PDB file of C-alpha atoms in Angstrom:
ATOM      1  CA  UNK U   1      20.795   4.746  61.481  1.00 86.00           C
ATOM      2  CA  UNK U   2      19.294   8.334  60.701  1.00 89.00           C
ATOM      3  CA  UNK U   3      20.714   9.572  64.165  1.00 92.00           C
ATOM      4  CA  UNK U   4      24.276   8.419  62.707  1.00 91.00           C
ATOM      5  CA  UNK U   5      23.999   9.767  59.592  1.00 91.00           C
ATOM      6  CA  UNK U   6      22.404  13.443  61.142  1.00 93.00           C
ATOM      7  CA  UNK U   7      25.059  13.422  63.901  1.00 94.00           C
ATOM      8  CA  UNK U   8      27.819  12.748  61.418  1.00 95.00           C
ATOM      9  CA  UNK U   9      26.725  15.881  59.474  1.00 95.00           C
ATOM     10  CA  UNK U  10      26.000  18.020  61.980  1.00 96.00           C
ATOM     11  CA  UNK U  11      29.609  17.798  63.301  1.00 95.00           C
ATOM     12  CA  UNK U  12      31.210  17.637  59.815  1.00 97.00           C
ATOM     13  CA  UNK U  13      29.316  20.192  57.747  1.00 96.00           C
ATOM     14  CA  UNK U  14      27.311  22.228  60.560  1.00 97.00           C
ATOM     15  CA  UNK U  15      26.378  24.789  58.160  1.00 97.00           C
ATOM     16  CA  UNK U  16      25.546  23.008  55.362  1.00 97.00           C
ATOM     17  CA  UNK U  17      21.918  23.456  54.298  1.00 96.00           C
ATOM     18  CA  UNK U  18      20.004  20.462  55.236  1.00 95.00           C
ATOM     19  CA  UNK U  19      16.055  20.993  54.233  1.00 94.00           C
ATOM     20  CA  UNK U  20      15.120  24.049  52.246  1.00 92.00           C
ATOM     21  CA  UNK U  21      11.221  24.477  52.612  1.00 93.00           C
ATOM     22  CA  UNK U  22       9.363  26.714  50.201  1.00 91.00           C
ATOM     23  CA  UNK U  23       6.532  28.857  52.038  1.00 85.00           C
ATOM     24  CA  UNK U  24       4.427  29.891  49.015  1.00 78.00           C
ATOM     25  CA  UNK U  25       5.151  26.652  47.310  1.00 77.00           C
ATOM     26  CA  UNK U  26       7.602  28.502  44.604  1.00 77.00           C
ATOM     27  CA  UNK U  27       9.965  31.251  45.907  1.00 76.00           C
ATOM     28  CA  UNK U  28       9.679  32.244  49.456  1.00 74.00           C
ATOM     29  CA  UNK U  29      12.293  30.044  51.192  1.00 85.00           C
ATOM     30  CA  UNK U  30      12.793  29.132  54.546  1.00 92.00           C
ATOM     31  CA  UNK U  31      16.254  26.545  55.848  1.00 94.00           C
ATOM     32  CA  UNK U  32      17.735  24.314  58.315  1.00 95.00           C
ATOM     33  CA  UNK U  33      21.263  23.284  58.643  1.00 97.00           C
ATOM     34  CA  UNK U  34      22.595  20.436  59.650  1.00 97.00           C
ATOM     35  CA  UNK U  35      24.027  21.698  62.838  1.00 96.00           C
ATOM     36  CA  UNK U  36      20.419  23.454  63.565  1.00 95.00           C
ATOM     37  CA  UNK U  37      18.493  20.056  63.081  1.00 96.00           C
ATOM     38  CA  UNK U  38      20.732  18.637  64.918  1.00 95.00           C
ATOM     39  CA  UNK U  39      20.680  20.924  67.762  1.00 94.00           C
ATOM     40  CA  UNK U  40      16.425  21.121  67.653  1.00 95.00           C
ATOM     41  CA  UNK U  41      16.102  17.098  67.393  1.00 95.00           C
ATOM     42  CA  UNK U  42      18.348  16.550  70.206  1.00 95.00           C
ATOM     43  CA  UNK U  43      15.704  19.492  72.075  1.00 94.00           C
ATOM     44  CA  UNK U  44      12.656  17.664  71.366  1.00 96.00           C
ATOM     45  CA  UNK U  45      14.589  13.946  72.099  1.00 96.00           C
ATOM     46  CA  UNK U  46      15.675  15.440  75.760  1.00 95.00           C
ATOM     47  CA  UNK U  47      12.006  16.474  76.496  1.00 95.00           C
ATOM     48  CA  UNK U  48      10.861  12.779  75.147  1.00 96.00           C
ATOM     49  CA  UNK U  49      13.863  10.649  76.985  1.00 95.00           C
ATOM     50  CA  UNK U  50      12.847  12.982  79.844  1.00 93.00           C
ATOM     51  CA  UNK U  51       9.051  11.669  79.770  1.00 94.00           C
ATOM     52  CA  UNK U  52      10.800   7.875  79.386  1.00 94.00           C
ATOM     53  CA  UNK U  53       9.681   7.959  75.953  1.00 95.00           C
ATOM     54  CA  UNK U  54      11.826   5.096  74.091  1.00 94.00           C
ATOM     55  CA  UNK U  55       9.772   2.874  72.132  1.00 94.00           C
ATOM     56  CA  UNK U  56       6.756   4.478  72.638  1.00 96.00           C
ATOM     57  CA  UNK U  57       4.925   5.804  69.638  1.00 97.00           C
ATOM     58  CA  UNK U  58       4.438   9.665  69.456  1.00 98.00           C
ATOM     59  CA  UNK U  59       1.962  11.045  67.989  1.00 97.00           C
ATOM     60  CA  UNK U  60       3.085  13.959  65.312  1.00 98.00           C
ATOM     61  CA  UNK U  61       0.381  16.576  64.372  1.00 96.00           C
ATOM     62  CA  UNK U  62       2.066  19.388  62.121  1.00 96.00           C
ATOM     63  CA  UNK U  63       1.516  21.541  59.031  1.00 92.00           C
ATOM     64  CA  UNK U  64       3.835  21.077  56.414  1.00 92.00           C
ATOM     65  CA  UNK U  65       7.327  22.574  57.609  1.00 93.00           C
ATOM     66  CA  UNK U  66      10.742  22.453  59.340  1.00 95.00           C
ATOM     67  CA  UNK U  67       9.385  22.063  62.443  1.00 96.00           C
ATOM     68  CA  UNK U  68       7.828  18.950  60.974  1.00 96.00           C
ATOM     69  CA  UNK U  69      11.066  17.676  59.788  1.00 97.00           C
ATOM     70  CA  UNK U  70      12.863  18.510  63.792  1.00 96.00           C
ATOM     71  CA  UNK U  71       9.937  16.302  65.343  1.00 97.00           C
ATOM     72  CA  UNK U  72      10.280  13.609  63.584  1.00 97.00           C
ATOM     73  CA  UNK U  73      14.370  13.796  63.897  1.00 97.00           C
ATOM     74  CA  UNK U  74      13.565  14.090  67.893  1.00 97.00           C
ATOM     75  CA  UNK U  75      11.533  10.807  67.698  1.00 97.00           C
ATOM     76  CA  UNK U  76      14.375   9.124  66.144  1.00 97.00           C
ATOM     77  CA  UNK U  77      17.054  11.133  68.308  1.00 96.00           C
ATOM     78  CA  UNK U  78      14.839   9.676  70.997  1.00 96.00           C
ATOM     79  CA  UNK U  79      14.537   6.207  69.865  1.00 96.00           C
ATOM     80  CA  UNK U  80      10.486   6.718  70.129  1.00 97.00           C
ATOM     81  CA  UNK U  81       8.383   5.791  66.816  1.00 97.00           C
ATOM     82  CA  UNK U  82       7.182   8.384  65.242  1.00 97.00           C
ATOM     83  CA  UNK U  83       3.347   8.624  63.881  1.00 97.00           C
ATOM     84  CA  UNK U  84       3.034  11.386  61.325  1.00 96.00           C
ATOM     85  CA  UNK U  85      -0.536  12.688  60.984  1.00 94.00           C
ATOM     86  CA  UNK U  86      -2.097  15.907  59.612  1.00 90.00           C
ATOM     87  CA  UNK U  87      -3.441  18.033  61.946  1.00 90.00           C
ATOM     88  CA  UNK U  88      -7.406  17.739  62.073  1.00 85.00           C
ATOM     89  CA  UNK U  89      -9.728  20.202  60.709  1.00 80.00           C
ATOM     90  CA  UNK U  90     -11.533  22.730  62.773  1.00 74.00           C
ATOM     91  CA  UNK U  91     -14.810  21.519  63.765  1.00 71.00           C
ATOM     92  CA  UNK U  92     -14.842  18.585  61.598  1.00 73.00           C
ATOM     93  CA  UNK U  93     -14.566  15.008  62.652  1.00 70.00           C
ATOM     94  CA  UNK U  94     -11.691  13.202  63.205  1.00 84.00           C
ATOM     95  CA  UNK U  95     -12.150   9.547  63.095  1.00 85.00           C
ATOM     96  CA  UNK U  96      -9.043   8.960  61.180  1.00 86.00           C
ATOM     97  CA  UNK U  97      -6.909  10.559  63.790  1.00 90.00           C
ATOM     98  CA  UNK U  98      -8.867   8.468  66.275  1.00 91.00           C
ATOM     99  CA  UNK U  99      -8.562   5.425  64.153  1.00 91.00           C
ATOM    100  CA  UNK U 100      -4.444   6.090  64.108  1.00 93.00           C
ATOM    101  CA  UNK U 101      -3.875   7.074  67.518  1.00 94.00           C
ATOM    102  CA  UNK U 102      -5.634   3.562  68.728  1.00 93.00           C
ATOM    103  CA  UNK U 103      -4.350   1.742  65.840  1.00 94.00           C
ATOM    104  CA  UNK U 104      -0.498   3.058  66.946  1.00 95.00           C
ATOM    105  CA  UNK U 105      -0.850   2.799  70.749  1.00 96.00           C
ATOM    106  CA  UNK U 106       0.479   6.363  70.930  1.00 96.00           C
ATOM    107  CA  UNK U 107       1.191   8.007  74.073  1.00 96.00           C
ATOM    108  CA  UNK U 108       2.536  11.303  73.624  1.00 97.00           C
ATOM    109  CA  UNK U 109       1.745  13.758  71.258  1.00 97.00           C
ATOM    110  CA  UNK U 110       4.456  16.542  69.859  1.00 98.00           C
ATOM    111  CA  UNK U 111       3.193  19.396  68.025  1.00 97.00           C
ATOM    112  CA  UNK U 112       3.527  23.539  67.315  1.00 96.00           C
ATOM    113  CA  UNK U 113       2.023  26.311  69.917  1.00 96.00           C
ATOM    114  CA  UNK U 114      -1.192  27.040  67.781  1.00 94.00           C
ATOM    115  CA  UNK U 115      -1.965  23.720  66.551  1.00 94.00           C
ATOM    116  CA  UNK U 116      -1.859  22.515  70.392  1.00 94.00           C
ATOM    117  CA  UNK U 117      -4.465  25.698  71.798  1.00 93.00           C
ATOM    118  CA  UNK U 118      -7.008  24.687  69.237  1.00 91.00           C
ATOM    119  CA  UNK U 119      -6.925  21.077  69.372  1.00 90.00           C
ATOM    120  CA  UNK U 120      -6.847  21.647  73.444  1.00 90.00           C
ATOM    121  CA  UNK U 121     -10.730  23.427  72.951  1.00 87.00           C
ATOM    122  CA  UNK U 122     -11.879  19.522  71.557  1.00 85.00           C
ATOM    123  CA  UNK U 123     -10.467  17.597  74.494  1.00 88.00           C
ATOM    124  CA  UNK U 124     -13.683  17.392  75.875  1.00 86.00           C
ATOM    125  CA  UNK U 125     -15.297  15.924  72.713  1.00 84.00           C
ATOM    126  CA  UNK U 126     -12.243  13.538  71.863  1.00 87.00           C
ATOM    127  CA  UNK U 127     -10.806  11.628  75.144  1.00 90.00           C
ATOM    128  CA  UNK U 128      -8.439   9.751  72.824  1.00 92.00           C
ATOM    129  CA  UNK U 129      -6.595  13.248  72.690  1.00 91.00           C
ATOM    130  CA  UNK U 130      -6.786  14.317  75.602  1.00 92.00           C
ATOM    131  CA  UNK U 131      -5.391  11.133  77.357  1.00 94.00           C
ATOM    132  CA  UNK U 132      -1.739  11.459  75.354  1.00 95.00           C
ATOM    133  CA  UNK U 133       0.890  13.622  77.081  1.00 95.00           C
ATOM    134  CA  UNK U 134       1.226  16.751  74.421  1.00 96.00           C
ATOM    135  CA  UNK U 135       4.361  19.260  74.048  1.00 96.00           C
ATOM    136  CA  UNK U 136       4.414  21.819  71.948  1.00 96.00           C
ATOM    137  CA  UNK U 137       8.047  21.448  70.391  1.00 96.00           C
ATOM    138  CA  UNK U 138       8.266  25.192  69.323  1.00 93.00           C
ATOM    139  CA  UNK U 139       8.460  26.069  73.019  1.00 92.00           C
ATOM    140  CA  UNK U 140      11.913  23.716  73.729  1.00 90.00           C
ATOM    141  CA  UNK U 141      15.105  25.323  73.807  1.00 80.00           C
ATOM    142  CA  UNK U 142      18.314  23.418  73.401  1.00 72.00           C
ATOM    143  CA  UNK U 143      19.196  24.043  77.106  1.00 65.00           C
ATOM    144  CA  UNK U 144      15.833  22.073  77.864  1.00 59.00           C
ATOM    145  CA  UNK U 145      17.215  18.681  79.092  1.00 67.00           C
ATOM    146  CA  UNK U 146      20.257  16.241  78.676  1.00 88.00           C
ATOM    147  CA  UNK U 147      20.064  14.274  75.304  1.00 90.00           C
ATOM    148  CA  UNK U 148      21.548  10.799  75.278  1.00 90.00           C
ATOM    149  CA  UNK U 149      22.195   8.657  72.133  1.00 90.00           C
ATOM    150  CA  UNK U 150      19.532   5.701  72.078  1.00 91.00           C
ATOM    151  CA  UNK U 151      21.643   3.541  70.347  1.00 86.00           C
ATOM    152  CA  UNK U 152      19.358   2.778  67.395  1.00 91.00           C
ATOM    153  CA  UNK U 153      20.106   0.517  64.544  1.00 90.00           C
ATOM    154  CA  UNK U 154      19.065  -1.001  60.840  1.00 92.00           C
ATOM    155  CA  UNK U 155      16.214  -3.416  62.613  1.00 93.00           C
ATOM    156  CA  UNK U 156      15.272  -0.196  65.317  1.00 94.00           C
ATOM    157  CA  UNK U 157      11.358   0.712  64.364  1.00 94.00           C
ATOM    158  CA  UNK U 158      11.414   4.006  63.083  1.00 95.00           C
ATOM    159  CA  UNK U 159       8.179   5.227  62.068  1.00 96.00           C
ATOM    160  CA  UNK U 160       4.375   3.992  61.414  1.00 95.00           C
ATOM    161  CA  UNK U 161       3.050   4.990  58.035  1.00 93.00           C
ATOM    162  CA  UNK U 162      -0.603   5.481  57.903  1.00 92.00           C
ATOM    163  CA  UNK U 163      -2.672   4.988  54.636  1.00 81.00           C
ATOM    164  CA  UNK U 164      -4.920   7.952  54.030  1.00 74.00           C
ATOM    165  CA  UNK U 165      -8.294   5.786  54.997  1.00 69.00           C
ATOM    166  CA  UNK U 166     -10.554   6.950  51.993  1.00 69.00           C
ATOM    167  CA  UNK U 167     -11.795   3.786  51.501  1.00 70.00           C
ATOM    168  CA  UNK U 168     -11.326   2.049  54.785  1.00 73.00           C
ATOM    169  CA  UNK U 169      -9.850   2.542  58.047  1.00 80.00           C
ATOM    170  CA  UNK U 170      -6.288   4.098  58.059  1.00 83.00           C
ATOM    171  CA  UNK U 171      -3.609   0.703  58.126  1.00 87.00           C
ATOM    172  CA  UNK U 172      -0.089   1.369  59.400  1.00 90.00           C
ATOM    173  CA  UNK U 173       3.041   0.029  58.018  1.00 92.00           C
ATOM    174  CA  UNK U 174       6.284  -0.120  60.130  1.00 93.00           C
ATOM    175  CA  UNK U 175       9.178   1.398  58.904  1.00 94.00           C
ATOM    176  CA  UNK U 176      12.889   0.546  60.236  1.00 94.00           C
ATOM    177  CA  UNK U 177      16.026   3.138  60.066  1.00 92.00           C
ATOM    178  CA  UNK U 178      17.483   0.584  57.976  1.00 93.00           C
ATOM    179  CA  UNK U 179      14.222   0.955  55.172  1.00 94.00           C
ATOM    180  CA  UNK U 180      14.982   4.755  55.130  1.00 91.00           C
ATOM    181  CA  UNK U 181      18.632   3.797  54.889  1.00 91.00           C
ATOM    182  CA  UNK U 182      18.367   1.928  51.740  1.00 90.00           C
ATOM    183  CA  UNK U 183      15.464   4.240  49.921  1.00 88.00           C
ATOM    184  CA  UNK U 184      17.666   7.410  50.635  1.00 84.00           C
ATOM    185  CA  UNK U 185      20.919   5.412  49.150  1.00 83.00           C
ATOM    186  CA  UNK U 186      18.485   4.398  45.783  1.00 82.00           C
TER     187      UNK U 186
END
């Protein structure tokens, strides 16, 4: 699984550079290490085993990023399924978001500090947010909670991909650790 593989580096090569994002798109850099994703996915995965999270789909609203990247690692650390989304618009619609949260079952939601205080000003106007359980991820420490390995495998339900719904409504497609397994190995 993805929690094998990320363990396995994260003792092995700790400070190896794992994800390298670029800020302004071209030179300004910002990294993660193995041993740092390891440490903030097994953060967010204590706070979700902690809520009795596994199996349950979490909703993930972030801007492109790292903390992006430790999220989704924590959903997998956690053996929850994530459901990647953008974050919605200010005052704009979101029937998408609506259309994937129902579609996905989701329960909780995981997300940054800002993103959370301005989507928490809409809860009145959109119940179907306001009804998950939300943590903001960039508030977790590592000391925040006892991880435990969920035991995940090749058939374990990773993620739920969600078409962009220009045409129709958004349809999910269920991807396993053992799908990301083989497209990372082609």
């Amino acid at each position: 699984s993805l929690v094998d593989l990320l363990r396995y580096r994260a003792l092995d090569q700790p400070d190896r550079r794992a994800y390298t994002f670029l800020v302004d798109g071209e030179a300004d850099q910002i990294h993660l290490t193995y041993g740092e994703l390891d440490r903030q996915a097994r953060a967010i995965a204590a706070w979700l085993q902690s809520q009795n999270a596994a199996g349950e789909r979490v909703l993930l609203l972030y801007p492109p990023g790292l903390e992006y990247i430790a999220a989704f690692f924590g959903c997998l650390y956690a053996g929850c399924v994530a459901v990647p989304a953008y974050p919605p618009r200010l005052n704009r619609p979101m029937p998408r978001l609506q259309a994937i949260v129902t579609d996905a079952q989701a329960t909780l939601a995981l997300t940054t500090t800002p993103i959370l205080s301005k989507l928490e000003e809409r809860f009145v106007n959109a119940p179907f947010l306001a009804a998950l359980s939300w943590q903001a991820t960039d508030t977790l420490t590592a000391g925040d909670g006892q991880w435990r390995d969920p035991a995940v495998g090749p058939d374990t339900l990773a993620f739920l991909q969600y078409t962009s719904g220009s045409t129709a409504m958004p349809k999910g497609v269920m991807v396993t650790h053992g799908n990301l397994l083989r497209n990372e190995e082609l």
